[in-house]
Amino acid sequence: MPRPGVSPGQGRPRSGRERASDRSLGGPCLSFLWLALALALPDSLVLWSPVEAHPLPAQGHPAKFIRLAPQLQEAFGWWNLTCPTCKGLFTAIDFGLRTQASVAWVGSVAIKLCMLLKIAPPAVCQSAVQLFEDDMVEVWTRSVLSPSEACGLLLGSSCGHWDIFSSWNISLPAVPKPPPQPPKPPAPGSPVSRVLFLTDLHWDHDYLEGTDPNCENPLCCRRDSGPPPASQPGAGYWGEYSKCDLPLRTLESLLAGLGPASPFDMVYWTGDIPAHNVWQQSRQDQLRALTTVTALVKKFLGPVPVYPAVGNHESTPVNGFPPPFIKGNQSSHWLYEAMAKVWEPWLPAEALYTLRIGGFYALSPRPGLRLISLNMNFCSRENFWLLINSTDPAGQLQWLVGELQAAEDRGDKVHIIGHIPPGHCLKSWSWNYYRIVERYENTLAGQFFGHTHVDEFEVFYDEETLSRPLSVAFLAPSATTYIGLNPGYRVYQIDGNYSGSSHVVLDHETYILNLTEANEPGATPRWRLLYRARETYGLPNALPTAWHDLVYRMRRDTQLFQTFWFLYHKGHPPSEPCGAPCRLATLCAQLSARADSPALCRHLVPDASLPDVQGLWSRPLLC
Ligand SMILES: [Zn+2]
Ligand SMILES: [Zn+2]
């Protein structure tokens, strides 16, 4: 979840938007685990440094370390350290840290810190640290502690280059950009395609009706949650409005109940298959979720083609997606191979080839349309492997440019699907993506993402004036209830399969299961239409300008915003209303398809309060 804490008020049940910690390590605060491991690591240096070496200070974030470096030089007097000695020293530290004994030592310190700081219950601390420690130590030794970078930081650029999260640019082809051509509405009677959009299914294998929905662990309603207090009801049969995911029967019911929304021409499925019990997931667990849910989708959708994208929960540890330069057991080979195997009936050979390498692919589902499935974990702030090198991981954006240029040359249109939306990415990735969207605005007909679990969108503008809307990314709500939501899914109506089609989104529909009704004794689950976008919001069409205008209408019209707020939570908003600061922050988020760009909200928010609003929706470092 991107912008936690957006609503005012404390000590109340927070909304899905506020608490769905898709982007965290799982539970609302489990991402503090980063802190525990990070704090533990430098301590271990003392253990492995030669006697004459100076220990590095505790640190929570590399940026802090950068600011600390000059003071450290002074405090510890390592002016006399020569470049070769420095590199020798860090090579020794690196060597020492890679041994099993030191990894275990770092782990034990991290567990103690996790418990001391009350980051999670002791059992969760124990399991989570054990799960993360190997990969984290590997990343830290290869990035923060790499001899060249560490000595570049300590002794200056003549000794090495410190470039963690530095900015970078992909190159665009020399082909001049064609003049912008907004799509024309399709002629009356033109074919319309229906695309089923599934995202964030989050199947919990251990979901158990009657257990405590408010247990102390980051995920509840499961075997290890225990019974609820005597005065409180237990988890419902079909799901629960709490920090709980879904039992398989609810996913089965969703797929079996698609009838009123069908037929479908295609399915886009943007990941996050496993549950949020991220402190105890094995590779075997993740593969079981992949194969079980894929088989279920195949069973109910039959011959309809399904095009998946990789979510941040598919891996374990969660968010851990090493770029292809990581080889061997720590690579993502185990995951991408399994995906290629189970998704093979849906994807052509060329797509399976790049899926195996980097978890992304392109294919042509119909004449005139290219579909690009991105692995957005390579843009993620939570993918700790990017500490080693965050510059266009796997060359994915450069590959995207090649695909878009080829589509432009052919006169094809392009849809992009992915899990994490572009406005939530690392800054450089996000800004490069924004530039690519502008360059190929005539070719890019649709962008479809998930991950936030709520129903929202992100408008893209021209880079020069930041005022002409030229594309929109749709962020569809999750199938899961996590946190406090109804289960749901989305259907897009797109300009259909005929020669000259624009392939743009014409409208969308959202379907939900009302959990209160479904969990009544004797009730049968009834999946129903929650709303149609154009009808509900009075949109002339579903093109970027219509969404831009909607944001500014909601700025003036509180009632209209309240409708949005209700639908944003799939018909189950938090009990406390969204006041003025919350409203501005939410609206600002709909304009922020580019990360860390306050200017995008400048017409929405009075200058004086812009920093406050930015502060409300900007992503916290931890949790
Ligand atoms: Zn999710
Ligand atoms: Zn996610």
XYZ file of C-alpha atoms and ligand atoms in Angstrom:
625
model
C 0.000 0.000 0.000
C 1.492 3.223 -1.144
C 0.504 6.004 1.134
C -0.238 4.745 4.582
C -1.509 7.080 7.231
C -3.283 9.320 4.777
C -6.433 9.717 6.829
C -6.405 11.805 9.922
C -7.139 10.187 13.255
C -5.341 7.761 15.441
C -6.155 4.615 17.309
C -8.953 3.522 14.994
C -9.160 0.690 12.489
C -7.454 2.111 9.447
C -8.668 1.640 5.905
C -7.344 -0.758 3.323
C -5.627 2.154 1.661
C -3.847 3.036 4.835
C -2.865 -0.361 6.012
C -2.673 -2.782 3.108
C 1.021 -3.246 3.354
C 1.582 -4.899 0.035
C 4.700 -2.912 -0.280
C 5.938 -3.690 3.177
C 7.372 -6.981 4.219
C 3.889 -8.159 5.022
C 2.207 -6.999 8.189
C 1.648 -3.382 9.020
C 5.062 -3.014 10.580
C 7.043 -6.032 9.565
C 9.122 -3.921 7.221
C 10.869 -2.729 10.358
C 12.688 -5.997 9.892
C 14.836 -4.121 7.394
C 15.860 -1.876 10.235
C 16.742 -4.760 12.512
C 18.842 -6.462 9.863
C 20.462 -3.218 8.798
C 21.305 -2.320 12.363
C 22.675 -5.780 12.994
C 24.949 -5.794 9.971
C 27.371 -3.000 10.834
C 27.764 -4.446 14.326
C 29.013 -7.599 12.744
C 31.765 -5.627 11.075
C 33.400 -5.167 14.424
C 33.582 -8.895 14.643
C 35.296 -9.298 11.332
C 37.388 -6.202 10.970
C 41.120 -6.428 11.543
C 42.126 -4.969 14.897
C 43.319 -1.680 13.517
C 40.149 -1.089 11.524
C 37.449 1.266 12.672
C 33.911 -0.011 13.044
C 31.249 1.606 10.944
C 28.305 3.194 12.721
C 24.821 1.687 12.876
C 22.706 2.840 9.975
C 19.148 2.464 8.859
C 19.420 3.673 5.292
C 22.265 4.210 2.821
C 21.368 7.883 2.384
C 22.055 8.448 6.049
C 25.388 6.781 5.639
C 26.280 9.113 2.784
C 25.609 12.119 4.995
C 27.571 10.571 7.814
C 30.686 9.781 5.808
C 32.544 13.112 6.190
C 31.863 13.148 9.931
C 33.108 9.600 10.185
C 36.326 10.502 8.481
C 36.883 13.156 11.051
C 35.720 11.169 14.057
C 37.676 8.076 13.289
C 40.646 9.787 11.668
C 40.922 7.507 8.672
C 42.457 10.243 6.568
C 45.559 8.080 6.516
C 43.741 5.133 5.022
C 45.044 4.535 1.512
C 42.854 3.353 -1.295
C 44.475 -0.115 -1.628
C 44.340 -0.629 2.159
C 40.711 0.429 2.220
C 39.818 -2.017 -0.534
C 41.798 -4.775 1.154
C 39.973 -4.075 4.373
C 36.540 -4.232 2.812
C 37.454 -7.369 0.880
C 38.347 -8.981 4.215
C 35.078 -7.798 5.776
C 33.193 -9.080 2.773
C 34.900 -12.459 3.012
C 34.205 -12.692 6.726
C 30.564 -11.728 6.417
C 29.867 -14.412 3.843
C 30.636 -17.276 6.193
C 27.747 -19.142 7.771
C 28.882 -18.228 11.285
C 28.696 -14.503 10.662
C 25.348 -14.698 8.877
C 23.989 -16.542 11.912
C 25.504 -13.892 14.186
C 23.888 -11.067 12.208
C 20.629 -13.003 12.339
C 20.710 -13.449 16.100
C 21.362 -9.729 16.650
C 18.523 -8.874 14.245
C 16.115 -11.189 16.082
C 16.996 -9.540 19.391
C 16.475 -6.076 17.902
C 13.203 -7.129 16.289
C 11.914 -8.257 19.671
C 13.394 -5.337 21.593
C 11.813 -2.802 19.227
C 8.556 -4.822 19.295
C 8.550 -4.974 15.517
C 6.582 -8.224 15.573
C 5.709 -11.049 18.004
C 8.834 -13.088 18.967
C 7.908 -16.102 16.814
C 7.410 -13.853 13.772
C 10.751 -12.086 14.455
C 12.507 -15.435 14.605
C 11.021 -16.855 11.398
C 11.231 -13.638 9.412
C 14.883 -12.964 10.202
C 15.850 -16.526 9.354
C 14.045 -16.157 6.034
C 15.666 -12.853 5.102
C 19.175 -13.072 6.570
C 20.997 -14.919 3.768
C 19.770 -12.656 0.983
C 20.173 -9.495 3.021
C 23.768 -10.258 3.984
C 24.529 -11.084 0.347
C 23.054 -7.767 -0.790
C 24.808 -5.721 1.853
C 28.168 -7.288 1.181
C 27.744 -6.719 -2.560
C 26.447 -3.169 -2.315
C 26.900 -1.085 0.790
C 30.035 -2.948 1.737
C 31.521 -3.601 -1.691
C 35.183 -2.519 -1.576
C 34.948 -0.156 -4.532
C 31.769 1.597 -3.400
C 32.537 1.767 0.288
C 36.009 3.182 -0.398
C 34.600 5.537 -3.020
C 32.299 6.863 -0.335
C 35.013 7.057 2.327
C 37.973 8.244 0.273
C 36.438 9.947 -2.740
C 35.727 9.175 -6.373
C 39.400 8.527 -7.236
C 39.148 5.308 -5.211
C 35.727 4.075 -6.279
C 32.209 5.059 -7.185
C 29.333 5.203 -4.696
C 26.236 5.063 -6.864
C 23.457 3.363 -4.930
C 20.170 4.726 -6.256
C 21.935 7.349 -8.355
C 19.937 8.719 -11.266
C 20.191 7.170 -14.703
C 18.645 7.561 -18.153
C 17.629 5.068 -20.794
C 18.150 6.211 -24.384
C 15.295 6.829 -26.776
C 15.712 6.122 -30.505
C 16.579 9.027 -32.789
C 13.228 8.632 -34.564
C 11.327 11.934 -34.083
C 8.163 11.749 -32.013
C 5.058 11.891 -34.217
C 2.608 14.723 -33.403
C 0.200 13.718 -30.608
C -2.994 12.183 -31.951
C -5.664 11.586 -29.303
C -7.713 8.469 -30.167
C -11.030 8.952 -31.932
C -14.138 7.408 -30.348
C -15.059 4.171 -32.138
C -17.878 4.343 -34.688
C -21.274 3.323 -33.263
C -21.731 -0.436 -33.461
C -17.985 -1.193 -33.519
C -17.046 -4.407 -31.702
C -16.221 -4.019 -28.008
C -13.934 -6.465 -26.171
C -14.338 -7.433 -22.545
C -11.108 -8.018 -20.635
C -11.339 -9.665 -17.218
C -8.776 -8.172 -14.854
C -7.681 -10.180 -11.825
C -5.109 -8.935 -9.335
C -3.868 -9.590 -5.782
C -5.676 -12.884 -5.176
C -3.560 -13.641 -2.076
C -4.735 -17.184 -1.379
C -4.225 -18.214 2.262
C -3.784 -21.980 2.432
C -4.203 -21.827 6.240
C -7.344 -19.679 6.379
C -9.641 -21.084 9.049
C -13.214 -20.002 9.746
C -13.853 -19.067 13.385
C -10.286 -18.038 14.274
C -9.263 -14.634 15.663
C -9.435 -11.918 12.946
C -7.505 -9.497 15.181
C -4.627 -11.693 16.303
C -1.220 -10.179 17.081
C 0.512 -11.574 13.970
C 0.682 -9.587 10.723
C -1.836 -11.986 9.107
C -4.863 -13.448 10.929
C -7.946 -15.643 10.360
C -5.646 -18.662 10.139
C -4.748 -21.853 11.937
C -2.141 -20.193 14.156
C -4.339 -17.170 15.007
C -6.115 -18.903 17.886
C -9.732 -18.371 18.919
C -11.171 -14.845 19.205
C -11.991 -13.320 22.617
C -15.339 -14.622 23.904
C -17.173 -11.411 23.066
C -15.860 -11.207 19.476
C -16.939 -13.136 16.389
C -14.432 -15.376 14.605
C -13.329 -15.193 10.972
C -16.175 -15.567 8.465
C -16.544 -18.513 6.093
C -15.892 -16.478 2.895
C -13.392 -13.977 4.295
C -13.154 -11.223 6.877
C -12.896 -7.415 7.085
C -9.552 -7.550 8.854
C -5.862 -8.264 8.211
C -6.828 -11.540 6.537
C -6.482 -13.047 3.060
C -8.838 -15.406 1.237
C -9.557 -19.129 1.520
C -9.449 -21.041 -1.764
C -13.246 -21.452 -1.755
C -13.687 -17.663 -2.114
C -11.397 -17.600 -5.149
C -13.261 -20.583 -6.541
C -16.551 -18.780 -5.919
C -15.209 -15.656 -7.665
C -14.265 -17.644 -10.757
C -17.459 -19.715 -10.701
C -19.537 -16.540 -10.314
C -18.095 -14.710 -13.330
C -21.205 -15.518 -15.390
C -22.985 -12.141 -15.200
C -19.762 -10.334 -16.157
C -18.802 -12.658 -19.018
C -18.057 -13.481 -21.797
C -14.432 -12.388 -21.876
C -12.069 -12.050 -24.811
C -8.910 -12.082 -22.680
C -7.789 -12.074 -19.070
C -5.080 -9.843 -17.594
C -3.838 -11.210 -14.261
C -1.336 -9.014 -12.440
C 0.047 -11.172 -9.668
C 0.322 -11.465 -5.883
C -0.949 -15.025 -5.649
C 0.323 -16.085 -2.155
C -0.927 -14.779 1.187
C 0.701 -12.166 3.445
C 2.261 -14.676 5.897
C 5.602 -13.477 4.591
C 7.618 -14.386 7.688
C 7.256 -18.120 7.152
C 6.969 -18.756 3.388
C 9.179 -21.352 1.706
C 9.840 -21.633 -2.023
C 7.693 -24.741 -1.946
C 4.794 -22.734 -0.462
C 5.077 -20.102 -3.199
C 5.184 -22.733 -5.946
C 2.152 -24.489 -4.467
C 0.233 -21.183 -4.593
C 1.350 -20.573 -8.199
C 0.339 -24.013 -9.465
C -2.892 -24.326 -7.426
C -4.297 -20.939 -8.384
C -3.131 -21.195 -12.017
C -4.951 -24.549 -12.265
C -8.067 -22.952 -10.796
C -7.988 -20.077 -13.289
C -7.526 -22.565 -16.150
C -10.392 -24.705 -14.897
C -12.904 -21.849 -14.833
C -11.731 -19.758 -17.780
C -11.105 -22.670 -20.090
C -9.992 -21.557 -23.538
C -9.950 -17.797 -22.782
C -6.335 -16.603 -23.090
C -4.830 -15.427 -19.797
C -1.834 -13.074 -19.650
C -0.146 -12.895 -16.228
C 2.346 -10.479 -14.671
C 4.674 -11.111 -11.742
C 3.683 -9.619 -8.345
C 5.931 -8.748 -5.413
C 4.553 -11.598 -3.275
C 5.390 -14.388 -5.714
C 8.925 -14.681 -4.370
C 10.293 -15.482 -0.943
C 11.602 -13.522 0.839
C 8.816 -11.197 -0.303
C 9.995 -8.411 -2.671
C 13.250 -10.306 -3.261
C 13.745 -10.290 -7.018
C 17.447 -10.412 -7.913
C 18.199 -9.040 -11.395
C 19.521 -11.619 -13.888
C 23.190 -10.946 -13.005
C 22.622 -12.908 -9.789
C 23.212 -16.532 -10.701
C 22.867 -19.809 -8.843
C 20.605 -20.676 -5.939
C 19.874 -17.086 -4.950
C 18.602 -16.197 -8.436
C 14.906 -16.179 -9.391
C 15.447 -19.201 -11.643
C 13.264 -21.433 -9.416
C 10.325 -19.043 -9.775
C 10.500 -17.996 -13.435
C 11.024 -21.623 -14.555
C 7.918 -22.697 -12.656
C 5.944 -19.802 -14.144
C 7.093 -20.677 -17.648
C 5.971 -24.234 -17.060
C 2.466 -23.539 -15.721
C 1.773 -20.548 -17.990
C 3.115 -22.280 -21.087
C -0.393 -22.931 -22.554
C -1.069 -19.160 -22.570
C 2.252 -17.777 -23.803
C 4.187 -18.169 -27.072
C 7.820 -19.290 -27.131
C 9.262 -15.744 -27.484
C 7.369 -14.675 -24.351
C 8.470 -17.726 -22.378
C 12.069 -16.963 -23.335
C 12.167 -13.499 -21.685
C 9.915 -14.679 -18.824
C 12.586 -17.223 -17.915
C 15.291 -14.547 -17.905
C 13.603 -11.633 -16.189
C 9.918 -12.306 -15.495
C 8.665 -10.022 -18.312
C 7.465 -10.604 -21.864
C 5.633 -9.255 -24.932
C 3.203 -10.934 -27.316
C 0.529 -10.059 -29.869
C -2.864 -11.246 -28.575
C -4.647 -10.004 -31.712
C -3.767 -8.181 -34.943
C -2.787 -4.574 -34.283
C -2.263 -5.017 -30.518
C 0.949 -5.761 -28.644
C 0.699 -6.722 -24.988
C 3.685 -6.029 -22.731
C 3.842 -7.628 -19.290
C 6.418 -5.869 -17.090
C 8.143 -7.226 -14.009
C 7.645 -4.183 -11.815
C 9.732 -5.682 -9.028
C 12.661 -4.168 -10.931
C 11.293 -0.720 -10.096
C 10.437 -1.502 -6.509
C 11.615 0.414 -3.466
C 11.232 -2.791 -1.481
C 13.336 -5.010 -3.741
C 16.502 -5.016 -1.632
C 18.523 -6.605 -4.481
C 18.411 -3.242 -6.259
C 20.814 -1.889 -3.631
C 23.501 -3.658 -5.632
C 22.551 -1.901 -8.854
C 19.284 -0.108 -9.544
C 20.103 1.088 -13.072
C 17.429 -0.273 -15.425
C 17.475 -3.742 -13.859
C 17.491 -6.551 -16.440
C 17.548 -3.846 -19.142
C 13.764 -3.995 -18.971
C 13.015 -0.347 -19.768
C 15.424 -0.307 -22.702
C 13.696 -3.466 -23.942
C 10.320 -1.735 -23.468
C 11.492 1.161 -25.643
C 12.504 -1.328 -28.347
C 9.083 -2.982 -28.197
C 7.259 0.363 -28.352
C 9.370 1.620 -31.249
C 8.738 -1.597 -33.183
C 4.996 -1.266 -32.478
C 5.052 2.359 -33.658
C 6.867 1.282 -36.835
C 4.227 -1.380 -37.506
C 1.328 0.916 -36.619
C 0.281 -1.351 -33.733
C -1.201 -0.245 -30.403
C 0.225 -1.409 -27.054
C -1.210 -2.411 -23.695
C 1.103 -2.571 -20.664
C 0.245 -4.752 -17.664
C 2.231 -4.964 -14.444
C 1.847 -5.284 -10.704
C 3.343 -2.256 -8.904
C 2.055 0.993 -10.435
C 4.659 3.390 -11.923
C 4.020 6.201 -9.421
C 5.187 3.891 -6.623
C 8.551 3.048 -8.179
C 12.083 4.153 -7.382
C 12.482 7.698 -8.631
C 14.783 7.146 -11.609
C 12.800 4.169 -12.881
C 9.567 6.105 -12.527
C 10.877 9.219 -14.297
C 12.293 7.154 -17.172
C 8.994 5.305 -17.521
C 7.102 8.632 -17.552
C 9.362 9.866 -20.357
C 8.739 6.670 -22.343
C 4.963 7.020 -21.922
C 5.109 10.564 -23.264
C 7.293 9.597 -26.240
C 4.953 6.766 -27.242
C 1.627 8.358 -26.275
C 0.108 7.631 -29.725
C 1.049 3.952 -29.513
C 0.277 3.238 -25.848
C -3.453 2.514 -25.669
C -3.751 1.202 -22.116
C -1.899 0.682 -18.829
C -3.160 -1.737 -16.192
C -1.749 -2.314 -12.693
C -2.731 -3.587 -9.213
C -0.807 -3.878 -5.910
C -2.461 -1.097 -3.897
C -5.563 -3.288 -3.299
C -7.802 -0.226 -3.712
C -9.576 1.221 -6.753
C -7.668 4.164 -8.186
C -5.724 5.496 -11.195
C -2.673 7.570 -12.144
C -2.823 10.274 -14.842
C 0.270 10.982 -17.012
C 1.042 14.472 -18.398
C 3.422 15.957 -20.950
C 6.775 16.557 -19.272
C 7.215 20.101 -20.492
C 4.106 21.701 -19.019
C 2.789 18.901 -16.765
C -0.692 20.032 -17.812
C -1.762 18.014 -20.887
C -3.128 14.585 -19.833
C -1.800 12.021 -22.294
C -2.226 8.623 -20.664
C -3.809 6.973 -17.641
C -2.805 3.889 -15.676
C -5.745 2.023 -14.159
C -5.052 0.556 -10.695
C -7.666 -2.132 -10.165
C -8.785 -3.261 -6.710
C -7.684 -6.593 -5.256
C -9.482 -9.905 -5.101
C -8.382 -10.190 -1.452
C -9.989 -8.474 1.525
C -6.595 -7.414 2.913
C -7.133 -5.068 4.732
C -10.797 -4.518 5.613
C -12.150 -4.673 2.035
C -14.755 -6.676 0.138
C -13.393 -9.279 -2.307
C -13.605 -8.036 -5.900
C -12.525 -7.981 -9.540
C -12.585 -5.669 -12.567
C -13.737 -5.902 -16.197
C -12.422 -3.476 -18.844
C -14.383 -2.724 -21.982
C -11.926 -1.905 -24.724
C -12.276 -0.836 -28.360
C -12.609 -4.248 -30.000
C -10.857 -6.593 -32.344
C -11.231 -5.017 -35.800
C -8.979 -3.343 -38.300
C -8.207 0.220 -37.243
C -9.275 -0.274 -33.608
C -7.799 2.188 -31.104
C -7.741 -0.565 -28.426
C -8.367 2.110 -25.773
C -10.413 1.560 -22.626
C -14.022 2.603 -23.228
C -15.310 1.951 -19.717
C -14.766 -0.358 -16.752
C -16.915 -2.325 -14.317
C -16.099 -3.489 -10.781
C -17.675 -6.522 -9.179
C -17.630 -7.415 -5.471
C -18.778 -9.982 -2.971
C -20.523 -8.235 -0.068
C -18.940 -10.119 2.824
C -21.511 -9.080 5.414
C -24.242 -10.671 3.295
C -22.190 -13.679 2.215
C -21.194 -14.629 5.772
C -24.817 -14.636 7.023
C -25.872 -18.120 8.144
C -27.361 -20.024 5.228
C -26.427 -17.377 2.634
C -24.873 -18.243 -0.722
C -22.191 -15.917 -2.094
C -23.511 -13.490 -4.698
C -20.956 -11.605 -6.807
C -22.511 -8.417 -8.121
C -21.732 -5.309 -10.106
C -20.611 -2.521 -7.744
C -20.404 0.236 -10.358
C -19.667 1.243 -13.937
C -17.095 4.028 -14.151
C -18.584 6.313 -16.836
C -22.134 6.116 -15.553
C -21.142 6.638 -11.890
C -18.753 9.531 -12.451
C -20.534 11.065 -15.470
C -17.484 10.689 -17.717
C -17.795 11.551 -21.446
C -15.331 8.724 -22.187
C -12.562 6.893 -20.348
C -9.653 8.810 -21.944
C -6.939 10.541 -19.843
C -8.566 13.999 -19.898
C -11.802 12.594 -18.444
C -9.874 11.208 -15.425
C -7.933 14.450 -15.034
C -11.222 16.390 -15.020
C -12.731 13.957 -12.522
C -9.951 14.707 -10.024
C -10.599 18.443 -10.284
C -14.372 17.915 -10.043
C -13.821 15.877 -6.874
C -11.689 18.734 -5.538
C -14.779 20.948 -5.640
C -17.523 18.391 -5.062
C -17.265 16.656 -1.677
C -20.235 14.409 -2.407
C -18.615 13.153 -5.604
C -15.403 12.501 -3.675
C -17.311 10.504 -1.052
C -18.661 8.282 -3.848
C -15.081 7.771 -5.057
C -13.933 7.032 -1.481
C -16.671 4.377 -1.088
C -15.781 2.688 -4.394
C -12.056 3.084 -3.734
C -12.589 0.657 -0.807
C -14.798 -1.685 -2.856
C -17.921 -0.624 -0.996
C -16.428 -1.018 2.472
C -14.846 2.296 3.509
C -13.356 2.855 6.971
C -15.765 4.035 9.622
C -14.078 7.415 9.982
C -14.702 9.806 7.093
C -11.911 11.117 4.880
C -11.446 14.766 5.897
C -9.913 17.609 3.893
C -6.203 16.646 4.189
C -7.033 13.018 3.431
C -9.092 14.098 0.403
C -6.321 16.268 -1.017
C -3.720 13.558 -0.477
C -5.931 10.963 -2.181
C -6.616 13.239 -5.154
C -2.934 14.168 -5.404
C -2.108 10.450 -5.625
C -4.362 10.120 -8.716
C -2.199 12.731 -10.480
C 1.126 11.260 -9.391
C 2.131 8.698 -11.983
C 5.719 9.905 -11.527
C 7.363 9.318 -8.156
C 8.594 12.258 -6.078
C 7.032 14.965 -8.267
C 5.279 17.558 -6.075
C 4.729 19.762 -9.144
C 2.087 17.340 -10.403
C -0.260 18.433 -7.598
C 0.454 22.149 -7.800
C -2.923 23.056 -9.363
C -4.797 20.865 -6.926
C -3.393 22.051 -3.651
C -2.732 25.620 -2.512
C 1.017 26.216 -2.529
C 1.182 26.700 1.221
C -0.235 23.276 2.035
C 1.516 21.331 -0.721
C 4.339 20.097 1.512
C 1.802 18.859 4.068
C -0.167 16.951 1.461
C 2.986 15.559 -0.093
C 4.042 14.458 3.365
C 0.746 12.679 3.846
C 0.927 10.571 0.735
C 4.656 10.140 0.317
C 5.864 6.702 1.178
C 7.359 6.235 4.595
C 10.828 4.749 4.807
C 9.631 1.998 7.085
C 6.332 0.246 7.629
Zn -1.210 -7.606 -3.109
Zn 1.707 -6.363 -4.369
